[in-house]
Structure formats: C-alpha cells, structure tokens
C-alpha cells in the first residue's frame, strides 16, 4: 500500500433502506430520514456524529434539510455527484477520500427517490433540455427533436451498434435480465420477488426501443437507501463487521458527452473503461479476484459494456462470457445478487452499493460463499464511478 | 404539448447548426486554426485551443452508424409516429462526427419514415430537409443506392 492510497483506510459500517415499491406514501424527505437513521443505528453511531454527507446532483433533498431534520453535527464535507446514475459509487468514494485525509470523520451517503410514482425527467419537454441556471443546452438537444426522447432510446442506439461490432445477440441481454430476476426471486425485498421469468417470457415481451424490449429496462421504484462510512480505526468499534473501501474511482472519458454519447472515438463502454483503469491501478484486488459483482443495470446492455470495461472479458466478448448462466445464482460471477435495478428496484444504483455491502458482510439473500471482494459500478455510458469493497 | 417536445432551445453554440438546417444546408463547425471539424459545437477547439471557427459546408453524404426502432410509451408527437426509426449517421468528411436523425422518404414536404427492415448499419444516406408543418426545419436522412 502506498502512502497516498485509499486502500482499506475507510470502512462502511452502516447500511439501511426503506421498503421498495412502485408507490410509497412517504415523501422523499421522510424516506431519506428513515433510511439514514436506520443506517446510523446499524452502525451504532449517532446523528450528531455525522460530519460529512454526499449524494447525487439529481437528489431533490438538500444537505441543509437533512442536517436540520436529523440533527447532524457541524458538517465539514458535503458533495454532490453529477450525471445521474453515474454518481452512486462516487458518493461513497468522495466520503472515503474525505475521511482518509482527515477532512471528516463520519459520512453518510444517501439516495431518496420517488421515480416509481413521480415524473419522468425526459417528459419535461423543452425545459428539460436547458441546464439548470445556465444559458447552455444539454446534449439531448441533438437527440430529442428526432424522437430519441428517452434514456432507453439513447442506449438502444449504442446497443444496436454494439451488436453490429461484437456479433452479440439478444440472448446476451436476456442472460443479464435472467440473472437479475433469479436473484430477485430469492430476495423478499425485491419488487420481482414472486415473479419468476423464463427465457420465453423475455423473448415474448414487447419492444420499448428495438433492440431493447421491456425486460431490458430497469424498474421504476420509490425508496431510499443510506450508507455510513468512517475510518478503519473507528470502524473496529462499530456494531457490525466493517466492509473496507479498497478502491474508489470516477471516470469521465475523453470527448464524452453525457448519455447522448456518440461523439467519442469509441463511445461504447468508454466511461467504464476509463473508470476501471483507475480503479484497478489503485487496487491490490484484480478483476480475477472479484467474487461477486453489482453492475449498474438501468439497461441490460450496460452490464455487457461494463463487464468488458472492468476487465472481466475482452472487448466484444461479453456475450460469450455471460452465456450459460455465468451471472446467475451459482454462476462463476454472480451479478446483482439482490435483483439489481432490473428486478429488485431502481434506486438510481444505490441499491447495488447496499447489496455489495451485504455480500461483504455475509448478509445477502443470494450469499456467495466466502465472498471476499465485490465490484460495484455506477452507470456506464455517463460519467461514472465504481468501488471495490473488501470483506473484513 | 407536442410543440414543446420538438422545439429546440438555442444557445450561443448550437443555433448556427439549426439556422443552416433551416436553409437546407448541413454545416459543421470547423477550427479556423487547425482546420479540424468538431461536433457538438463549442467555443474552443479541444485540439489547438483556437477560439476562431466557421461553419463549413458538408457534402451531405454519410452512412448509418447505428439505428433503433422506437415504440410506446411515448409522448406526442412521437407517439402517433411510432414505431419509427432513429439513426446515428457518420458523415463522409469525418467519421467521428456522428449526427442523430431519422431516415425518411425523400419528399419536399411531410415526414414518411422508412421501414426499419430497409435499414442496415453501413448503408449510405444523404441529408434531406423536408418541410413539416408546425415544426422547425430539421436535418433528416434519405437512403442512397448502394
């Protein structure tokens, strides 16, 4: 370990979530409070111990609201990560950096979202195309007038090109969807717990944006998740077995342009490649040492891009890699073991962080035996982030 | 609010592209110092940092880099057009300049989307600018023989 490394210097000591559902009555503020207090209780820490927070720029709840609601101490570090689903792992990464450098002591990362019952950002019309408080318009301006109006359409264009370049068929997307569903069927908290799916069900489902069908798309879910992080030293005194933040990285590749991303030289999976390079450069744990993965799955092709980008297989080889249940229960690389965004709930990828923590504690409903290292990623195709978690 | 979905918010960088589209020309911003094309438009060249640029006339020829077929749920006016094709076209002058659009029949007026089964990645296309009532004049693409 070099002196400048983040390796295992901080640990996640608390994690909690609300119930997930298509519609919850509580507000985003109430859901966040519920999750954060439960996560602090899980850690055996008090709200007044908290001096750092991090969330997404898309989070509607401001730090000031939470700090007042919950009676946090004086906050010494607060950050918000941009680019939607690319930001989840970076909330933990930023807190790890702040705590490892002595800027702060106890951090809370959270995401509270009513996407199931709330509005769709893409339905905001022209208002959604202008950056908040700016004269600049977003990259979506180049897509929306032509009817590339939803995230699914933006990813469908990359998926179609990927199929052309790699020779992958829809069977590869189906493998991802099936793995997520099979794991959800073991998780009573998953929206799709009692809803098994067969390959025939997958291929019989309706199109959303060809080549993507309904089951290539994540769920829309209400819920909140919170994670508590502190120094490795302090973690030793907390209630639960610590989960070390072994490596954390972000990736915004050259000439990248948000999710409408067709202008970089090789746009497919570029954020994951850039992020993965830094993530593993700082890590003693390599891709071959990873026991279980939680990979951002707003759309199934993103998982294939990330498997390649983070080095589990070569470029354009993901379809062969996933074939035959690699990612499912008992496979050689179990994926999204709580059901992920596709089948547990879509809490903007924060539920993947939570499941990575449970795997490292031995608390998953699809526990991988003796799992010692877990990769968690955030959204590929947008400026992204990732974590390597290590079991104590 | 159909018009809201089609209306294009302008900023200092993107308005020239759409103004040229309205005049039935495909123009791309090029650096006046190193001559490299860039897209989306921006105030500075990422390769030589010159802030001098001009809008260069393109041949209008390109090929399909990718395509998808969009189905409901959608908002109007896209809902009533569904299913319809969306494409990314790489232009002849620089394959890293990729433009999002639709492949339509080559008509002066109105939009008639080409059937998805007529599309393939790599197919040659040509810029067209059909007039569509109630909508800004936009760059679209027509299939070329070959």
Short mmCIF file of C-alpha atoms in Angstrom, two decimals:
data_model
loop_
_atom_site.label_atom_id
_atom_site.label_comp_id
_atom_site.label_asym_id
_atom_site.label_seq_id
_atom_site.Cartn_x
_atom_site.Cartn_y
_atom_site.Cartn_z
CA UNK A 1 0.00 0.00 0.00
CA UNK A 2 1.45 3.34 -0.99
CA UNK A 3 1.11 6.23 1.39
CA UNK A 4 -1.26 8.04 -0.97
CA UNK A 5 -3.58 5.09 -1.49
CA UNK A 6 -7.16 4.92 -0.22
CA UNK A 7 -6.82 1.17 0.22
CA UNK A 8 -8.82 -0.11 3.20
CA UNK A 9 -8.33 3.13 5.15
CA UNK A 10 -12.07 3.64 5.45
CA UNK A 11 -14.91 1.22 6.01
CA UNK A 12 -18.64 1.11 5.54
CA UNK A 13 -20.17 0.46 8.94
CA UNK A 14 -23.88 1.03 8.36
CA UNK A 15 -26.39 0.38 5.60
CA UNK A 16 -30.17 0.55 5.51
CA UNK A 17 -33.04 1.00 3.13
CA UNK A 18 -36.74 1.68 3.17
CA UNK A 19 -39.24 -0.66 1.61
CA UNK A 20 -39.16 -0.54 -2.21
CA UNK A 21 -42.43 -0.18 -4.11
CA UNK A 22 -43.91 1.29 -7.25
CA UNK A 23 -45.59 3.82 -4.98
CA UNK A 24 -44.85 4.80 -1.38
CA UNK A 25 -46.87 7.35 0.56
CA UNK A 26 -43.95 8.96 2.39
CA UNK A 27 -42.14 11.94 0.86
CA UNK A 28 -38.54 11.76 -0.36
CA UNK A 29 -37.54 13.70 2.76
CA UNK A 30 -39.31 11.22 5.05
CA UNK A 31 -37.86 8.24 3.19
CA UNK A 32 -34.32 9.66 3.42
CA UNK A 33 -34.70 10.28 7.15
CA UNK A 34 -35.95 6.73 7.71
CA UNK A 35 -33.06 5.16 5.78
CA UNK A 36 -30.35 7.34 7.31
CA UNK A 37 -31.47 6.83 10.90
CA UNK A 38 -31.65 3.08 10.35
CA UNK A 39 -28.17 3.06 8.79
CA UNK A 40 -26.73 5.02 11.74
CA UNK A 41 -28.41 2.56 14.11
CA UNK A 42 -26.93 -0.33 12.11
CA UNK A 43 -23.51 1.26 12.68
CA UNK A 44 -24.11 2.08 16.33
CA UNK A 45 -23.43 5.77 15.65
CA UNK A 46 -25.48 8.87 16.47
CA UNK A 47 -26.78 11.52 14.06
CA UNK A 48 -24.65 14.07 15.92
CA UNK A 49 -21.53 12.06 14.94
CA UNK A 50 -22.14 12.79 11.24
CA UNK A 51 -19.86 15.49 9.82
CA UNK A 52 -19.92 14.62 6.10
CA UNK A 53 -22.62 13.84 3.55
CA UNK A 54 -22.71 13.05 -0.15
CA UNK A 55 -25.46 12.42 -2.67
CA UNK A 56 -26.38 12.93 -6.34
CA UNK A 57 -26.97 16.30 -8.00
CA UNK A 58 -30.28 14.75 -9.06
CA UNK A 59 -31.23 14.23 -5.41
CA UNK A 60 -34.07 16.63 -4.62
CA UNK A 61 -33.26 16.83 -0.92
CA UNK A 62 -30.56 19.30 0.10
CA UNK A 63 -27.94 18.67 2.76
CA UNK A 64 -29.34 21.53 4.85
CA UNK A 65 -32.75 19.86 5.07
CA UNK A 66 -31.33 16.56 6.22
CA UNK A 67 -28.86 18.12 8.63
CA UNK A 68 -31.68 20.06 10.27
CA UNK A 69 -34.17 17.18 10.24
CA UNK A 70 -31.79 14.67 11.78
CA UNK A 71 -29.63 16.90 14.00
CA UNK A 72 -26.29 16.23 12.32
CA UNK A 73 -23.16 17.78 13.81
CA UNK A 74 -21.34 20.62 12.05
CA UNK A 75 -20.81 19.34 8.52
CA UNK A 76 -17.19 19.64 7.38
CA UNK A 77 -17.63 17.98 3.99
CA UNK A 78 -20.63 17.86 1.65
CA UNK A 79 -20.57 16.91 -2.00
CA UNK A 80 -22.98 16.15 -4.79
CA UNK A 81 -22.10 13.96 -7.75
CA UNK A 82 -23.39 14.73 -11.22
CA UNK A 83 -24.52 12.65 -14.19
CA UNK A 84 -27.44 10.76 -12.75
CA UNK A 85 -26.84 7.07 -12.33
CA UNK A 86 -23.10 7.50 -12.83
CA UNK A 87 -22.79 9.05 -9.40
CA UNK A 88 -23.78 6.37 -6.90
CA UNK A 89 -20.40 4.84 -6.14
CA UNK A 90 -18.75 8.26 -6.13
CA UNK A 91 -20.88 9.34 -3.15
CA UNK A 92 -19.09 6.66 -1.12
CA UNK A 93 -15.78 7.39 -2.89
CA UNK A 94 -15.88 11.10 -2.04
CA UNK A 95 -16.63 10.35 1.60
CA UNK A 96 -13.82 7.78 1.71
CA UNK A 97 -11.38 10.40 0.41
CA UNK A 98 -12.59 13.00 2.89
CA UNK A 99 -12.30 10.60 5.82
CA UNK A 100 -8.96 9.06 4.77
CA UNK A 101 -7.44 12.54 4.54
CA UNK A 102 -8.78 13.64 7.91
CA UNK A 103 -11.18 16.22 6.48
CA UNK A 104 -14.12 14.43 8.10
CA UNK A 105 -14.85 11.54 10.45
CA UNK A 106 -18.29 10.05 9.84
CA UNK A 107 -20.02 10.29 6.46
CA UNK A 108 -23.48 9.47 5.17
CA UNK A 109 -24.19 8.77 1.50
CA UNK A 110 -27.83 8.55 0.52
CA UNK A 111 -30.32 8.49 -2.31
CA UNK A 112 -34.04 9.01 -1.88
CA UNK A 113 -36.22 8.87 -4.91
CA UNK A 114 -39.83 8.57 -5.93
CA UNK A 115 -39.26 7.59 -9.53
CA UNK A 116 -41.99 4.97 -9.41
CA UNK A 117 -44.78 7.40 -8.65
CA UNK A 118 -43.07 10.66 -9.64
CA UNK A 119 -42.49 12.28 -13.00
CA UNK A 120 -40.07 11.25 -15.72
CA UNK A 121 -37.25 13.73 -16.34
CA UNK A 122 -37.50 13.05 -20.08
CA UNK A 123 -41.13 14.16 -20.13
CA UNK A 124 -40.22 17.74 -19.17
CA UNK A 125 -40.27 18.93 -22.79
CA UNK A 126 -38.06 21.79 -23.80
CA UNK A 127 -37.48 22.82 -20.18
CA UNK A 128 -35.51 19.64 -19.61
CA UNK A 129 -33.07 20.46 -22.39
CA UNK A 130 -31.55 23.50 -20.72
CA UNK A 131 -29.03 23.12 -17.92
CA UNK A 132 -30.41 24.49 -14.64
CA UNK A 133 -29.44 28.12 -14.14
CA UNK A 134 -27.48 28.19 -17.39
CA UNK A 135 -27.81 29.56 -20.91
CA UNK A 136 -26.29 26.29 -22.17
CA UNK A 137 -28.44 23.49 -23.50
CA UNK A 138 -27.76 19.81 -22.93
CA UNK A 139 -26.52 17.24 -25.40
CA UNK A 140 -30.10 15.96 -25.51
CA UNK A 141 -30.85 18.88 -27.83
CA UNK A 142 -29.22 16.89 -30.64
CA UNK A 143 -31.46 13.88 -30.00
CA UNK A 144 -34.88 14.94 -28.75
CA UNK A 145 -36.22 16.65 -31.90
CA UNK A 146 -35.70 13.37 -33.79
CA UNK A 147 -37.66 11.31 -31.32
CA UNK A 148 -34.69 9.99 -29.34
CA UNK A 149 -36.68 11.12 -26.36
CA UNK A 150 -35.99 8.59 -23.57
CA UNK A 151 -32.90 7.07 -21.97
CA UNK A 152 -33.95 3.72 -23.49
CA UNK A 153 -33.70 5.22 -26.99
CA UNK A 154 -30.26 6.65 -26.28
CA UNK A 155 -28.97 3.28 -25.06
CA UNK A 156 -30.76 1.36 -27.84
CA UNK A 157 -28.59 3.20 -30.38
CA UNK A 158 -25.42 2.12 -28.56
CA UNK A 159 -26.77 -1.42 -28.08
CA UNK A 160 -27.53 -1.75 -31.78
CA UNK A 161 -24.01 -0.64 -32.69
CA UNK A 162 -22.57 -2.99 -30.09
CA UNK A 163 -24.46 -5.93 -31.58
CA UNK A 164 -23.10 -4.99 -35.00
CA UNK A 165 -19.49 -4.72 -33.80
CA UNK A 166 -19.47 -7.73 -31.47
CA UNK A 167 -21.92 -10.11 -33.10
CA UNK A 168 -23.77 -10.34 -29.77
CA UNK A 169 -27.42 -11.35 -29.98
CA UNK A 170 -30.35 -10.51 -27.73
CA UNK A 171 -29.60 -13.77 -25.87
CA UNK A 172 -26.76 -11.90 -24.16
CA UNK A 173 -29.16 -9.20 -22.92
CA UNK A 174 -31.52 -11.97 -21.79
CA UNK A 175 -28.75 -13.60 -19.72
CA UNK A 176 -28.38 -10.33 -17.78
CA UNK A 177 -32.13 -9.95 -17.25
CA UNK A 178 -32.48 -13.59 -16.17
CA UNK A 179 -29.62 -13.40 -13.67
CA UNK A 180 -31.13 -10.31 -12.06
CA UNK A 181 -34.56 -11.90 -11.92
CA UNK A 182 -33.32 -15.19 -10.46
CA UNK A 183 -31.56 -13.27 -7.70
CA UNK A 184 -34.65 -11.14 -7.07
CA UNK A 185 -36.70 -14.32 -6.69
CA UNK A 186 -34.60 -15.09 -3.58
CA UNK A 187 -34.90 -11.57 -2.11
CA UNK A 188 -38.19 -10.85 -0.28
CA UNK A 189 -37.47 -7.10 -0.51
CA UNK A 190 -37.27 -7.21 -4.30
CA UNK A 191 -40.19 -5.91 -6.34
CA UNK A 192 -39.96 -9.03 -8.55
CA UNK A 193 -39.58 -11.49 -5.62
CA UNK A 194 -42.61 -13.56 -6.55
CA UNK A 195 -42.40 -13.01 -10.30
CA UNK A 196 -40.24 -15.68 -11.95
CA UNK A 197 -39.25 -15.15 -15.59
CA UNK A 198 -38.25 -17.61 -18.29
CA UNK A 199 -36.27 -17.04 -21.47
CA UNK A 200 -39.56 -17.42 -23.33
CA UNK A 201 -41.07 -14.64 -21.21
CA UNK A 202 -38.11 -12.45 -22.11
CA UNK A 203 -38.43 -13.02 -25.85
CA UNK A 204 -42.23 -12.64 -25.74
CA UNK A 205 -42.10 -9.20 -24.13
CA UNK A 206 -42.95 -6.06 -26.06
CA UNK A 207 -40.45 -3.70 -27.64
CA UNK A 208 -39.56 -0.42 -25.99
CA UNK A 209 -36.77 0.69 -28.27
CA UNK A 210 -35.51 -2.06 -30.56
CA UNK A 211 -33.20 -3.85 -29.91
CA UNK A 212 -34.35 -3.32 -26.28
CA UNK A 213 -37.52 -4.99 -25.01
CA UNK A 214 -39.43 -4.38 -21.78
CA UNK A 215 -37.19 -6.70 -19.73
CA UNK A 216 -34.03 -4.90 -20.87
CA UNK A 217 -35.27 -1.89 -18.91
CA UNK A 218 -34.98 -1.32 -15.17
CA UNK A 219 -37.96 -0.88 -12.87
CA UNK A 220 -39.31 2.47 -11.72
CA UNK A 221 -39.26 2.49 -7.95
CA UNK A 222 -39.90 4.59 -4.83
CA UNK A 223 -37.46 4.14 -1.98
CA UNK A 224 -34.37 5.39 -0.15
CA UNK A 225 -31.00 3.94 0.83
CA UNK A 226 -28.29 5.20 3.17
CA UNK A 227 -24.72 4.13 3.82
CA UNK A 228 -22.49 5.16 6.75
CA UNK A 229 -18.72 5.31 6.40
CA UNK A 230 -15.89 6.06 8.81
CA UNK A 231 -12.19 5.41 9.30
CA UNK A 232 -10.93 1.82 9.53
CA UNK A 233 -9.81 2.55 13.11
CA UNK A 234 -13.20 3.80 14.24
CA UNK A 235 -14.96 1.02 12.30
CA UNK A 236 -13.42 -1.52 14.67
CA UNK A 237 -15.67 -0.13 17.44
CA UNK A 238 -18.87 -0.15 15.41
CA UNK A 239 -21.73 -2.62 15.78
CA UNK A 240 -21.28 -4.67 12.60
CA UNK A 241 -18.36 -6.23 10.79
CA UNK A 242 -16.73 -3.44 8.72
CA UNK A 243 -16.65 -3.52 4.92
CA UNK A 244 -13.49 -1.86 3.65
CA UNK A 245 -13.46 0.59 0.76
CA UNK A 246 -10.50 -0.96 -1.02
CA UNK A 247 -10.58 1.23 -4.11
CA UNK A 248 -12.76 4.04 -5.44
CA UNK A 249 -12.62 5.81 -8.79
CA UNK A 250 -14.53 8.00 -11.20
CA UNK A 251 -14.32 8.11 -14.98
CA UNK A 252 -15.19 10.85 -17.46
CA UNK A 253 -13.50 9.72 -20.68
CA UNK A 254 -12.07 11.99 -23.38
CA UNK A 255 -14.62 13.76 -25.56
CA UNK A 256 -17.50 12.13 -23.69
CA UNK A 257 -20.93 13.78 -23.84
CA UNK A 258 -23.37 12.55 -21.21
CA UNK A 259 -25.69 9.68 -22.18
CA UNK A 260 -26.32 11.01 -25.69
CA UNK A 261 -22.81 9.86 -26.33
CA UNK A 262 -21.97 9.15 -29.92
CA UNK A 263 -19.07 11.53 -30.41
CA UNK A 264 -16.17 10.00 -28.56
CA UNK A 265 -13.91 7.90 -30.77
CA UNK A 266 -15.20 4.67 -29.20
CA UNK A 267 -18.25 5.60 -27.16
CA UNK A 268 -19.42 2.11 -26.17
CA UNK A 269 -18.43 1.49 -22.55
CA UNK A 270 -15.91 4.33 -22.54
CA UNK A 271 -16.79 5.55 -19.01
CA UNK A 272 -16.40 2.06 -17.56
CA UNK A 273 -13.05 1.59 -19.30
CA UNK A 274 -11.72 4.91 -18.02
CA UNK A 275 -13.03 4.33 -14.50
CA UNK A 276 -11.92 0.68 -14.39
CA UNK A 277 -8.37 1.58 -15.33
CA UNK A 278 -8.00 3.92 -12.34
CA UNK A 279 -9.97 1.66 -10.02
CA UNK A 280 -7.70 -1.34 -10.54
CA UNK A 281 -4.48 0.71 -10.70
CA UNK A 282 -5.16 1.66 -7.08
CA UNK A 283 -6.20 -1.84 -6.05
CA UNK A 284 -4.41 -4.93 -4.77
CA UNK A 285 -7.54 -6.85 -5.78
CA UNK A 286 -7.70 -7.53 -9.53
CA UNK A 287 -10.66 -8.46 -11.74
CA UNK A 288 -9.80 -12.18 -11.43
CA UNK A 289 -10.01 -11.87 -7.61
CA UNK A 290 -13.54 -10.43 -7.60
CA UNK A 291 -16.09 -12.91 -6.20
CA UNK A 292 -19.34 -11.10 -6.94
CA UNK A 293 -20.34 -8.01 -8.93
CA UNK A 294 -23.04 -5.38 -8.62
CA UNK A 295 -23.06 -3.71 -12.04
CA UNK A 296 -25.32 -0.80 -12.93
CA UNK A 297 -28.21 -2.18 -14.92
CA UNK A 298 -30.65 0.54 -15.91
CA UNK A 299 -30.49 -1.30 -19.27
CA UNK A 300 -29.12 -4.81 -19.83
CA UNK A 301 -26.50 -3.85 -22.48
CA UNK A 302 -24.78 -1.59 -19.94
CA UNK A 303 -23.81 -4.71 -17.98
CA UNK A 304 -22.11 -6.19 -21.05
CA UNK A 305 -20.25 -2.93 -21.67
CA UNK A 306 -19.10 -2.84 -18.03
CA UNK A 307 -18.02 -6.50 -17.93
CA UNK A 308 -15.66 -5.61 -20.78
CA UNK A 309 -14.70 -2.20 -19.44
CA UNK A 310 -13.75 -3.50 -15.98
CA UNK A 311 -11.73 -6.32 -17.47
CA UNK A 312 -13.78 -9.48 -16.83
CA UNK A 313 -13.54 -10.30 -20.51
CA UNK A 314 -12.10 -8.81 -23.69
CA UNK A 315 -13.81 -6.17 -25.79
CA UNK A 316 -16.75 -7.61 -27.76
CA UNK A 317 -16.50 -10.91 -25.81
CA UNK A 318 -19.19 -10.28 -23.18
CA UNK A 319 -21.87 -12.32 -24.97
CA UNK A 320 -19.68 -15.43 -24.88
CA UNK A 321 -18.70 -14.64 -21.27
CA UNK A 322 -22.27 -14.43 -19.94
CA UNK A 323 -23.64 -17.40 -21.91
CA UNK A 324 -24.95 -20.30 -19.86
CA UNK A 325 -25.72 -18.66 -16.54
CA UNK A 326 -22.32 -17.16 -15.63
CA UNK A 327 -24.06 -14.27 -13.90
CA UNK A 328 -26.88 -16.17 -12.18
CA UNK A 329 -27.11 -17.98 -8.82
CA UNK A 330 -24.20 -20.39 -8.54
CA UNK A 331 -22.52 -18.95 -11.64
CA UNK A 332 -18.83 -18.11 -11.76
CA UNK A 333 -19.51 -14.36 -11.43
CA UNK A 334 -22.87 -13.73 -9.73
CA UNK A 335 -24.34 -10.37 -10.81
CA UNK A 336 -26.70 -8.05 -8.95
CA UNK A 337 -27.45 -10.56 -6.25
CA UNK A 338 -30.38 -8.61 -4.79
CA UNK A 339 -32.04 -8.38 -8.20
CA UNK A 340 -30.46 -5.03 -9.17
CA UNK A 341 -32.22 -2.20 -10.95
CA UNK A 342 -33.84 -4.68 -13.30
CA UNK A 343 -35.64 -6.75 -10.68
CA UNK A 344 -35.07 -5.54 -7.10
CA UNK A 345 -35.80 -1.85 -7.55
CA UNK A 346 -34.24 1.10 -9.31
CA UNK A 347 -32.89 3.42 -6.64
CA UNK A 348 -30.50 5.01 -9.12
CA UNK A 349 -27.89 2.31 -8.47
CA UNK A 350 -27.61 2.95 -4.74
CA UNK A 351 -29.23 -0.45 -4.08
CA UNK A 352 -26.22 -2.01 -5.84
CA UNK A 353 -23.92 -0.37 -3.28
CA UNK A 354 -26.14 -1.68 -0.46
CA UNK A 355 -26.07 -5.22 -1.86
CA UNK A 356 -22.29 -5.09 -2.27
CA UNK A 357 -22.05 -4.27 1.43
CA UNK A 358 -24.40 -7.14 2.37
CA UNK A 359 -22.31 -9.58 0.32
CA UNK A 360 -19.15 -8.50 2.15
CA UNK A 361 -20.94 -8.94 5.49
CA UNK A 362 -22.37 -12.32 4.54
CA UNK A 363 -25.95 -10.99 4.75
CA UNK A 364 -27.19 -11.37 1.17
CA UNK A 365 -30.24 -13.45 0.31
CA UNK A 366 -28.06 -14.85 -2.51
CA UNK A 367 -24.89 -15.01 -0.46
CA UNK A 368 -21.81 -16.03 -2.44
CA UNK A 369 -19.91 -18.42 -0.15
CA UNK A 370 -16.69 -16.91 1.27
CA UNK A 371 -17.08 -13.78 -0.86
CA UNK A 372 -14.13 -11.52 -0.03
CA UNK A 373 -14.21 -8.91 -2.81
CA UNK A 374 -17.05 -7.19 -4.61
CA UNK A 375 -17.03 -4.75 -7.52
CA UNK A 376 -19.83 -2.18 -7.51
CA UNK A 377 -20.27 0.08 -10.53
CA UNK A 378 -22.44 3.04 -11.42
CA UNK A 379 -23.94 3.84 -14.79
CA UNK A 380 -21.79 3.14 -17.82
CA UNK A 381 -22.40 5.49 -20.79
CA UNK A 382 -22.47 8.51 -18.45
CA UNK A 383 -19.55 9.92 -16.45
CA UNK A 384 -19.32 7.15 -13.92
CA UNK A 385 -17.81 5.76 -10.72
CA UNK A 386 -17.03 2.43 -9.10
CA UNK A 387 -15.93 0.81 -5.85
CA UNK A 388 -14.07 -2.31 -4.84
CA UNK A 389 -15.36 -3.46 -1.46
CA UNK A 390 -13.35 -5.89 0.67
CA UNK A 391 -14.66 -8.10 3.44
CA UNK A 392 -13.00 -7.82 6.85
CA UNK B 1 -47.59 19.72 -25.56
CA UNK B 2 -46.25 18.42 -28.87
CA UNK B 3 -44.59 21.66 -29.92
CA UNK B 4 -42.62 21.63 -26.67
CA UNK B 5 -41.05 18.27 -27.49
CA UNK B 6 -39.92 19.42 -30.94
CA UNK B 7 -38.95 22.96 -30.06
CA UNK B 8 -35.18 23.32 -29.84
CA UNK B 9 -33.73 25.51 -27.13
CA UNK B 10 -30.97 27.61 -28.65
CA UNK B 11 -27.73 28.63 -27.08
CA UNK B 12 -24.77 30.55 -28.43
CA UNK B 13 -23.13 27.38 -29.70
CA UNK B 14 -25.89 25.32 -31.28
CA UNK B 15 -28.03 27.92 -33.05
CA UNK B 16 -25.89 28.17 -36.18
CA UNK B 17 -26.35 24.45 -36.91
CA UNK B 18 -30.14 24.75 -36.85
CA UNK B 19 -30.12 28.03 -38.79
CA UNK B 20 -28.19 26.28 -41.58
CA UNK B 21 -30.63 23.35 -41.40
CA UNK B 22 -33.46 25.82 -41.96
CA UNK B 23 -31.63 26.91 -45.13
CA UNK B 24 -31.30 23.27 -46.24
CA UNK B 25 -27.59 23.06 -45.62
CA UNK B 26 -25.64 20.64 -43.47
CA UNK B 27 -22.82 22.66 -41.97
CA UNK B 28 -20.40 21.60 -39.25
CA UNK B 29 -18.22 23.85 -37.14
CA UNK B 30 -14.55 23.76 -38.11
CA UNK B 31 -11.49 25.27 -36.44
CA UNK B 32 -10.01 28.18 -38.39
CA UNK B 33 -6.58 27.47 -36.96
CA UNK B 34 -6.05 23.67 -37.23
CA UNK B 35 -8.94 23.07 -39.64
CA UNK B 36 -10.36 20.14 -37.67
CA UNK B 37 -14.15 19.68 -37.58
CA UNK B 38 -15.89 19.39 -34.23
CA UNK B 39 -19.32 18.39 -33.01
CA UNK B 40 -21.27 19.25 -30.92
CA UNK B 41 -20.25 22.87 -31.47
CA UNK B 42 -18.30 24.60 -28.72
CA UNK B 43 -16.45 27.92 -28.27
CA UNK B 44 -12.91 26.48 -28.33
CA UNK B 45 -11.05 23.83 -30.31
CA UNK B 46 -10.12 20.93 -27.99
CA UNK B 47 -7.05 20.12 -30.11
CA UNK B 48 -5.39 23.53 -30.70
CA UNK B 49 -7.38 25.82 -28.35
CA UNK B 50 -8.15 28.37 -31.02
CA UNK B 51 -11.40 30.24 -30.48
CA UNK B 52 -11.74 31.06 -34.17
CA UNK B 53 -14.18 28.88 -36.06
CA UNK B 54 -16.52 28.90 -39.03
CA UNK B 55 -19.38 26.76 -40.30
CA UNK B 56 -18.22 24.55 -43.18
CA UNK B 57 -20.49 23.16 -45.89
CA UNK B 58 -20.58 19.37 -45.89
CA UNK B 59 -21.33 17.09 -48.83
CA UNK B 60 -24.41 15.76 -47.03
CA UNK B 61 -23.26 12.20 -47.61
CA UNK B 62 -22.83 9.74 -44.76
CA UNK B 63 -23.57 6.23 -43.61
CA UNK B 64 -25.67 4.68 -40.85
CA UNK B 65 -23.52 4.07 -37.73
CA UNK B 66 -26.42 2.70 -35.71
CA UNK B 67 -30.19 2.59 -35.69
CA UNK B 68 -33.02 1.71 -33.34
CA UNK B 69 -36.80 1.47 -33.59
CA UNK B 70 -38.80 3.39 -31.05
CA UNK B 71 -42.07 2.05 -29.59
CA UNK B 72 -44.53 3.37 -26.96
CA UNK B 73 -44.78 4.55 -24.22
CA UNK B 74 -44.03 7.90 -25.85
CA UNK B 75 -45.33 11.43 -25.71
CA UNK B 76 -46.84 13.24 -28.69
CA UNK B 77 -45.91 13.93 -31.41
CA UNK B 78 -43.70 10.85 -31.29
CA UNK B 79 -46.46 8.53 -30.06
CA UNK B 80 -48.52 8.92 -33.23
CA UNK B 81 -45.42 8.28 -35.37
CA UNK B 82 -44.43 5.07 -33.56
CA UNK B 83 -42.90 2.72 -34.37
CA UNK B 84 -40.32 4.86 -36.16
CA UNK B 85 -36.63 4.64 -36.84
CA UNK B 86 -33.92 6.71 -35.18
CA UNK B 87 -30.38 6.64 -36.55
CA UNK B 88 -26.88 7.86 -35.89
CA UNK B 89 -25.12 8.83 -39.12
CA UNK B 90 -21.38 9.26 -39.53
CA UNK B 91 -20.60 11.88 -42.13
CA UNK B 92 -18.29 11.36 -45.09
CA UNK B 93 -15.89 14.18 -44.16
CA UNK B 94 -15.13 12.86 -40.67
CA UNK B 95 -16.46 9.53 -39.32
CA UNK B 96 -16.15 10.84 -35.74
CA UNK B 97 -18.83 13.44 -36.50
CA UNK B 98 -21.98 11.47 -35.85
CA UNK B 99 -25.42 13.03 -36.18
CA UNK B 100 -28.67 11.76 -34.71
CA UNK B 101 -31.68 11.73 -37.02
CA UNK B 102 -34.29 9.70 -38.88
CA UNK B 103 -34.26 8.01 -42.27
CA UNK B 104 -37.25 9.26 -44.26
CA UNK B 105 -38.56 9.08 -47.81
CA UNK B 106 -37.09 11.85 -49.95
CA UNK B 107 -40.08 14.22 -50.05
CA UNK B 108 -40.06 18.01 -50.11
CA UNK B 109 -42.98 18.14 -47.69
CA UNK B 110 -44.01 15.88 -44.81
CA UNK B 111 -42.35 13.05 -42.94
CA UNK B 112 -42.63 9.47 -44.07
CA UNK B 113 -40.32 7.23 -42.11
CA UNK B 114 -38.52 4.44 -43.95
CA UNK B 115 -39.47 0.97 -42.65
CA UNK B 116 -36.91 -0.45 -40.22
CA UNK B 117 -36.33 -3.56 -42.33
CA UNK B 118 -34.92 -1.34 -45.07
CA UNK B 119 -32.18 -0.09 -42.75
CA UNK B 120 -28.78 -1.61 -42.06
CA UNK B 121 -25.66 -0.34 -40.36
CA UNK B 122 -23.27 0.95 -43.01
CA UNK B 123 -25.99 1.89 -45.51
CA UNK B 124 -25.22 5.13 -47.40
CA UNK B 125 -27.53 8.08 -46.72
CA UNK B 126 -27.90 11.67 -47.89
CA UNK B 127 -29.02 14.78 -45.98
CA UNK B 128 -32.55 15.99 -46.73
CA UNK B 129 -34.57 18.82 -45.21
CA UNK B 130 -38.30 18.14 -45.62
CA UNK B 131 -40.80 20.78 -44.59
CA UNK B 132 -43.00 19.59 -41.71
CA UNK B 133 -45.97 21.73 -40.75
CA UNK B 134 -45.68 23.30 -37.32
CA UNK B 135 -42.13 22.12 -36.74
CA UNK B 136 -38.72 23.68 -37.25
CA UNK B 137 -36.95 22.53 -40.42
CA UNK B 138 -34.58 19.76 -39.40
CA UNK B 139 -31.88 17.66 -40.99
CA UNK B 140 -33.12 14.18 -41.88
CA UNK B 141 -31.62 11.41 -44.00
CA UNK B 142 -32.67 9.56 -47.16
CA UNK B 143 -31.31 6.19 -48.25
CA UNK B 144 -28.89 6.26 -51.19
CA UNK B 145 -28.48 3.41 -53.65
CA UNK B 146 -25.67 1.05 -52.70
#
